[in-house]
XYZ file of C-alpha atoms in Angstrom:
365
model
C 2.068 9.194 36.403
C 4.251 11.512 34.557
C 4.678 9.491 31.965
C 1.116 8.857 31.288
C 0.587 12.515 31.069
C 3.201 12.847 28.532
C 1.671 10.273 26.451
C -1.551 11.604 26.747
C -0.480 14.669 25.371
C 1.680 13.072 22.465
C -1.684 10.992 21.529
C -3.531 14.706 20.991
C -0.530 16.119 19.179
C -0.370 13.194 17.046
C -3.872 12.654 16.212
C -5.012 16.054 15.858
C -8.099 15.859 17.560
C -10.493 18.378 17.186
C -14.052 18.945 18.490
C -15.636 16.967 15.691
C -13.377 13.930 15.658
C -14.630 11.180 17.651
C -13.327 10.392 21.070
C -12.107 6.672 22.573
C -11.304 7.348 26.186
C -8.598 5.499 27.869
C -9.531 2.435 29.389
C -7.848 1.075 32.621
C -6.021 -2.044 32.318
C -7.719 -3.038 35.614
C -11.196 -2.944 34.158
C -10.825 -5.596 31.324
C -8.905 -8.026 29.315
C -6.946 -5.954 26.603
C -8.932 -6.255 22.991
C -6.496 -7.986 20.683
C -5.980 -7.414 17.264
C -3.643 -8.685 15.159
C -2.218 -7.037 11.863
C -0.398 -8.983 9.132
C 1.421 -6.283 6.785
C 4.415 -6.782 4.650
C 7.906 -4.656 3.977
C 6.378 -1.116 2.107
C 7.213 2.076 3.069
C 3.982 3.585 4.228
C 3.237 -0.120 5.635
C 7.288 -0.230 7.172
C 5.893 2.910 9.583
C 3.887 0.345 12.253
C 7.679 -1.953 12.453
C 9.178 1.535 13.188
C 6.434 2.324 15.671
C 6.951 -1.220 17.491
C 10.678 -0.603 17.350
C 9.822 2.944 19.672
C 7.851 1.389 21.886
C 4.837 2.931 20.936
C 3.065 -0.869 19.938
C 4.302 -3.888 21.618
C 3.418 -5.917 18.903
C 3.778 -9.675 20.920
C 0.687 -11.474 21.816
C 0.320 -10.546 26.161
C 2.697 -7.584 25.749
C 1.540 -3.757 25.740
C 3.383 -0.731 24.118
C 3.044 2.807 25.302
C -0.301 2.981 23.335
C -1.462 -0.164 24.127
C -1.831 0.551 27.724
C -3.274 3.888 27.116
C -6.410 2.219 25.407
C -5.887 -1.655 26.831
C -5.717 -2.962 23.631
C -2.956 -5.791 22.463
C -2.115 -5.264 19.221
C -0.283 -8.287 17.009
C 2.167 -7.628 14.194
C 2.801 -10.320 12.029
C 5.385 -8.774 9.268
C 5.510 -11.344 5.938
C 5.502 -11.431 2.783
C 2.830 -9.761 0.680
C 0.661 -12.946 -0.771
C 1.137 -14.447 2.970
C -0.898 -11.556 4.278
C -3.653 -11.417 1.739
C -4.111 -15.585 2.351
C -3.872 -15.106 6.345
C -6.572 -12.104 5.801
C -8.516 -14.018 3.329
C -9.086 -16.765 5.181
C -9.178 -14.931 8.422
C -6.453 -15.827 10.491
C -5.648 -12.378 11.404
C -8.037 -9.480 11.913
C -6.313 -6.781 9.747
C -4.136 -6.382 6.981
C -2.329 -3.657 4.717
C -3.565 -3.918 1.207
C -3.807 -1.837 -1.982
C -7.098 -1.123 -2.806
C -6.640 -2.890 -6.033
C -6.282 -6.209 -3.764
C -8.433 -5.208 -1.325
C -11.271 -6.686 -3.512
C -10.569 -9.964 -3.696
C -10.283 -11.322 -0.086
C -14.221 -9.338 0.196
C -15.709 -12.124 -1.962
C -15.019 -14.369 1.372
C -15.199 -11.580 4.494
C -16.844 -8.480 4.428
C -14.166 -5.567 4.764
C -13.603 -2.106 6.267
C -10.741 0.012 4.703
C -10.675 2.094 7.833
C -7.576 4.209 6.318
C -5.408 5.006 3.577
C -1.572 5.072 4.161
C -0.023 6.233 1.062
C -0.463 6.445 -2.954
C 2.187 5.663 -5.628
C 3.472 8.387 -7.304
C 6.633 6.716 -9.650
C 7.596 4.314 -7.229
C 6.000 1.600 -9.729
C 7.567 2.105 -13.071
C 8.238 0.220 -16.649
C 12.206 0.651 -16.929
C 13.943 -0.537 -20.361
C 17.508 -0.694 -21.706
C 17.293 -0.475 -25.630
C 14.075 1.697 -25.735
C 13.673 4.969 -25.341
C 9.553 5.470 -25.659
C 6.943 3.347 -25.542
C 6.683 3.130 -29.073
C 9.968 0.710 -28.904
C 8.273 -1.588 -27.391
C 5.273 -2.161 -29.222
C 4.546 -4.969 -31.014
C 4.397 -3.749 -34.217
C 7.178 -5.712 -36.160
C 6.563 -9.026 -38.579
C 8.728 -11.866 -39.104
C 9.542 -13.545 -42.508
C 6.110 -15.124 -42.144
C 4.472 -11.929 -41.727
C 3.571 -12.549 -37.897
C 4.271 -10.385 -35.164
C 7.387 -11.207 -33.688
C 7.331 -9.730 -30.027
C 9.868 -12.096 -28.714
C 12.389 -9.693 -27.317
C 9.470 -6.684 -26.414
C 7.535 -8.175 -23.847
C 7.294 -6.162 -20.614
C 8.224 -8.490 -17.525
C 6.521 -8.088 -14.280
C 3.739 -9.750 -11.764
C 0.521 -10.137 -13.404
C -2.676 -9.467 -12.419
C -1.116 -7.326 -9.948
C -0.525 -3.665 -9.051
C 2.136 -3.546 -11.573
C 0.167 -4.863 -14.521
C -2.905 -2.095 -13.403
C -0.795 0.790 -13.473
C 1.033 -0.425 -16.703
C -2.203 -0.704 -18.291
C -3.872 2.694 -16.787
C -0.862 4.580 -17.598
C -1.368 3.593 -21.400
C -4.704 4.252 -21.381
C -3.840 7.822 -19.899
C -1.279 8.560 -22.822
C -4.137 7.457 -25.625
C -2.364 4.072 -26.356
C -4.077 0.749 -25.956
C -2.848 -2.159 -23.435
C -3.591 -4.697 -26.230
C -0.723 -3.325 -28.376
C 1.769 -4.430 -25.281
C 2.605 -7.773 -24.223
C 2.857 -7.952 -20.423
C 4.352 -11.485 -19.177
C 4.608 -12.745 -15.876
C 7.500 -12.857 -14.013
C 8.533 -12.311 -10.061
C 9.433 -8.734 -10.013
C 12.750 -9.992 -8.224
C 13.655 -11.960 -11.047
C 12.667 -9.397 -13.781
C 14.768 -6.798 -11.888
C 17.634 -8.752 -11.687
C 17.658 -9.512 -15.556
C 17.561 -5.965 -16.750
C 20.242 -5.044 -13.856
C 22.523 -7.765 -15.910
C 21.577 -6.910 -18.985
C 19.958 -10.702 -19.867
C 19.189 -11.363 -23.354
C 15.682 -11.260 -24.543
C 14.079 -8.883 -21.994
C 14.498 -5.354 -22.557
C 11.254 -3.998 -20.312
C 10.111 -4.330 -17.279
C 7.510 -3.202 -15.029
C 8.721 -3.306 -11.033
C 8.282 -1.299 -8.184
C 10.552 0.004 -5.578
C 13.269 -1.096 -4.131
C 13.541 -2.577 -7.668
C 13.077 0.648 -9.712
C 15.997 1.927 -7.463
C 18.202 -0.489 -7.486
C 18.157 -1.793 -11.220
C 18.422 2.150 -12.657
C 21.413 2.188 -9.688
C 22.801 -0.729 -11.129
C 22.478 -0.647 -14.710
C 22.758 2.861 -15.985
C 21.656 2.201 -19.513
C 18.463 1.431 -18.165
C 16.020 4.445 -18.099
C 11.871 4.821 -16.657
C 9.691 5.219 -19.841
C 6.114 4.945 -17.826
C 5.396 5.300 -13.577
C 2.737 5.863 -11.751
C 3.501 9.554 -11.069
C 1.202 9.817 -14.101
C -2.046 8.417 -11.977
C -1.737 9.525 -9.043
C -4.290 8.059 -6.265
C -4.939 5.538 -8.397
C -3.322 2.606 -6.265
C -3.577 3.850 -2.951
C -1.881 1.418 0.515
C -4.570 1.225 2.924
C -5.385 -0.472 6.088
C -8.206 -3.353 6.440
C -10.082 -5.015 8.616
C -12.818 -7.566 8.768
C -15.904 -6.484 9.053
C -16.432 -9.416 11.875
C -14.106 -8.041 14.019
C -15.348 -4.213 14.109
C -18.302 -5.619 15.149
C -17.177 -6.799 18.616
C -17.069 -4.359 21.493
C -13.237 -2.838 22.087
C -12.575 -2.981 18.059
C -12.667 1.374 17.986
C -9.850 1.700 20.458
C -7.740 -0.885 18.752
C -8.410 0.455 15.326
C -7.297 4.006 17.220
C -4.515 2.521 18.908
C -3.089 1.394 14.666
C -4.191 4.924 13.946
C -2.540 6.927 16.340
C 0.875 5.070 15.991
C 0.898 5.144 12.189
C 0.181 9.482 12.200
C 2.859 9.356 15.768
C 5.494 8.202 13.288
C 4.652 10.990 10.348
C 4.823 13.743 13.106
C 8.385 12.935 13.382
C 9.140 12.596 9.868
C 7.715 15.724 9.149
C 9.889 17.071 12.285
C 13.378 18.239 10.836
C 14.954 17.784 13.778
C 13.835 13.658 13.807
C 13.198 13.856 10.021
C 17.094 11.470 9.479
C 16.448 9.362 12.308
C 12.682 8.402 11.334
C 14.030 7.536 7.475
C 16.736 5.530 9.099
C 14.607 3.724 11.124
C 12.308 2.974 8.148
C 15.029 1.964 6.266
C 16.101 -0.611 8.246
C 12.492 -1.973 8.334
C 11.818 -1.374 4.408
C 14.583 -3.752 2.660
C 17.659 -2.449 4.842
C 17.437 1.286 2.511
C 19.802 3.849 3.721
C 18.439 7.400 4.791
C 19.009 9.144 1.012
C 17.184 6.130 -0.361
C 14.420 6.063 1.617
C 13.813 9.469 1.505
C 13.327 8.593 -2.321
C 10.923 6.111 -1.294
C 8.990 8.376 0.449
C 8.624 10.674 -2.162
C 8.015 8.253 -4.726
C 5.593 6.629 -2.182
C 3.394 9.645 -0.806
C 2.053 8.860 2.694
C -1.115 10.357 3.694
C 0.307 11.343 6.915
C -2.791 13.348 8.090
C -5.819 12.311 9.005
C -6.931 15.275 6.770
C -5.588 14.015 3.850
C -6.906 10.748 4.333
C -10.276 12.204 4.758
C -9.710 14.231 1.911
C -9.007 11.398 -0.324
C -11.761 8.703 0.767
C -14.357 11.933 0.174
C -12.702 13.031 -3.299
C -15.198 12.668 -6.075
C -11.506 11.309 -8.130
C -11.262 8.655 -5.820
C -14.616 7.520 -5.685
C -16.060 8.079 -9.546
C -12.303 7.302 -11.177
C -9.650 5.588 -8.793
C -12.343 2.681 -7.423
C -14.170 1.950 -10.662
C -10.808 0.836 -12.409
C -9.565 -1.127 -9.757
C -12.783 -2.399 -9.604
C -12.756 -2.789 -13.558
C -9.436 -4.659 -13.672
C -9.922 -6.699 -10.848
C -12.816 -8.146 -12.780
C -11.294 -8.509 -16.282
C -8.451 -10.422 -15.123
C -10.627 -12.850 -12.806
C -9.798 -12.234 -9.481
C -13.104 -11.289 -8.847
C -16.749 -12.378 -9.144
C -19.877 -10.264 -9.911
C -20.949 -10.355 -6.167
C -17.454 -7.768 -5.443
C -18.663 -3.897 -4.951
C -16.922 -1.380 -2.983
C -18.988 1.320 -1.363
C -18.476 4.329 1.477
C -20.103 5.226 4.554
C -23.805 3.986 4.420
C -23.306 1.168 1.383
C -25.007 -1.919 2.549
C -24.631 -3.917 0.057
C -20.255 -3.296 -0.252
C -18.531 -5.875 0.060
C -15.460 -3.623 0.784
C -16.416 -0.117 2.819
C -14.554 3.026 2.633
C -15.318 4.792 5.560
C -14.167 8.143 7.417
C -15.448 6.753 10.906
C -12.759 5.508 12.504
C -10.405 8.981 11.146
C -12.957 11.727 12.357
């Protein structure tokens, strides 16, 4: 009984309740099977915080088994931590209920199952960057130079890095930002793990790429004639980390107190890292969950990666006229002009319809 009570009151602490936030009572475990929901997210530092929050008991995060929060609300939540593309196709195609997702790829998997971004868990700000060796401005790098045959010859200037991805949006808003265009710039693919590891031994032939972290870290660590000549410091909450889930399965009775139950343990873990006292501790543990990362390292990342770690600021952001008239419509934009998307893709907020991917502030207030 005691430690119910003390859990009780580290759910209020945690979620900052207040009289206008709405209110899932507990539910006995007596009174019916647990709701299950399953999550598939991948290794991220805002995304990293539910492995820490399974590792503290606070989700079980096995099919049948209950964490501290869990039992509070009877839910059973599943984690299923792979890789990034693994967790869009398992959400796509609905073999798990939830996933964590920019909101650049967020709009994809909605072509095939209606979706609820029920939260936002962080923003880049620098930790996805265009690093070079040889150049020290964009201007280096653009393709501006002609053979003896008088055609461009961009052979050693291309910038490396995942196309059609996060990377490739920010590269390209970034530019647009600074008054250059993206069509000056060649952007090639290549796996960011790959691209990283060139620059870090100085391969021939690629002098840019464009990587997030731990890559940014590790390849400026590694290489120091290496240097960041564009991030996305320069647009912030423009990609923004959020969590998902299909609109099929907030439709079936129990889905509030399991979307709580993810809530509560994602803002339980940024009490404590905004606790001095637990501040080392909480970094460690994230750093063993996000790539193995030491403390000063992932205190980096968190910077670099800036968790909304309120459900203010979450609030704040999913309300903000920048996120809604600026932020969305270039995702949105992008999405479309490199294909991933059809004409049928709209994102909306509270009261859209017609979205086929829903912002909403329900499930936070």
């Amino acid at each position: 009984m005691k430690n119910l009570i003390g859990l009780c009151l580290i759910v209020a602490l945690m979620a900052g309740c207040s009289s206008k936030e709405s209110k899932v009572s507990p539910v006995s475990s007596e009174s019916a099977p647990p709701f299950k929901m399953s999550l598939a997210y991948s290794e991220y530092p805002s995304w990293s915080v539910f492995g820490v929050a399974e590792k503290r008991g606070l989700l079980s995060g096995k099919e049948g088994e209950q964490g501290d929060f869990e039992k509070l609300h009877n839910v059973d939540i599943v984690l299923k931590l792979v890789d990034y593309d693994t967790c869009l196709g398992l959400y796509g195609q609905g073999l798990v209920d939830a996933v964590c997702v920019t909101n650049v790829d967020v709009l994809a998997p909605s072509q095939r199952r209606k979706t609820v971004v029920v939260a936002p868990t962080s923003t880049s700000a620098g930790a996805d960057a265009l690093i070079t060796i040889g150049a020290d401005s964009l201007d280096q790098i653009k393709w501006t130079d002609l053979n003896e045959d008088g055609k461009i010859d961009a052979s050693d200037r291309k910038v490396y890095g995942l196309e059609k991805s996060v990377s490739e949006f920010v590269f390209e808003q970034v530019l647009t930002k600074m008054g250059k265009s993206p069509k000056d710039y060649t952007f090639t693919n290549l796996d960011p793990a790959a691209a990283a590891t060139a620059l870090q031994s100085s391969q021939k032939n690629i002098q840019a790429i464009m990587v997030w972290n731990p890559f940014v870290l590790q390849t400026l660590r590694t290489n120091t004639n290496t240097k960041v000549v564009l991030s996305s410091e320069t647009i912030p909450e423009y990609v923004i980390d959020c969590l998902a889930v299909g609109n099929d399965v907030l439709e079936k009775e129990g889905s509030e107190r399991a979307v709580k139950v993810l809530l509560d343990s994602f803002y339980a873990i940024n009490f404590k890292l905004a606790e001095p006292l637990a501040r080392e501790q909480t970094l460690a543990d994230l750093g063993e969950k996000f790539c193995s990362l030491d403390v000063a390292d992932m205190a980096v990342c968190c910077e670099q990666t800036r968790f909304y770690s309120s459900k203010k600021l979450a609030i704040d952001l999913f309300e903000s006229k920048a996120f809604r008239e600026v932020s969305m419509p270039a995702a949105l934009e992008f999405a479309a002009q490199k294909e991933l998307i059809d004409s049928t893709v709209k994102f909306g907020f509270d009261g859209s319809p017609s979205a086929t991917v829903t912002f909403t502030t329900k499930y936070l207030k």
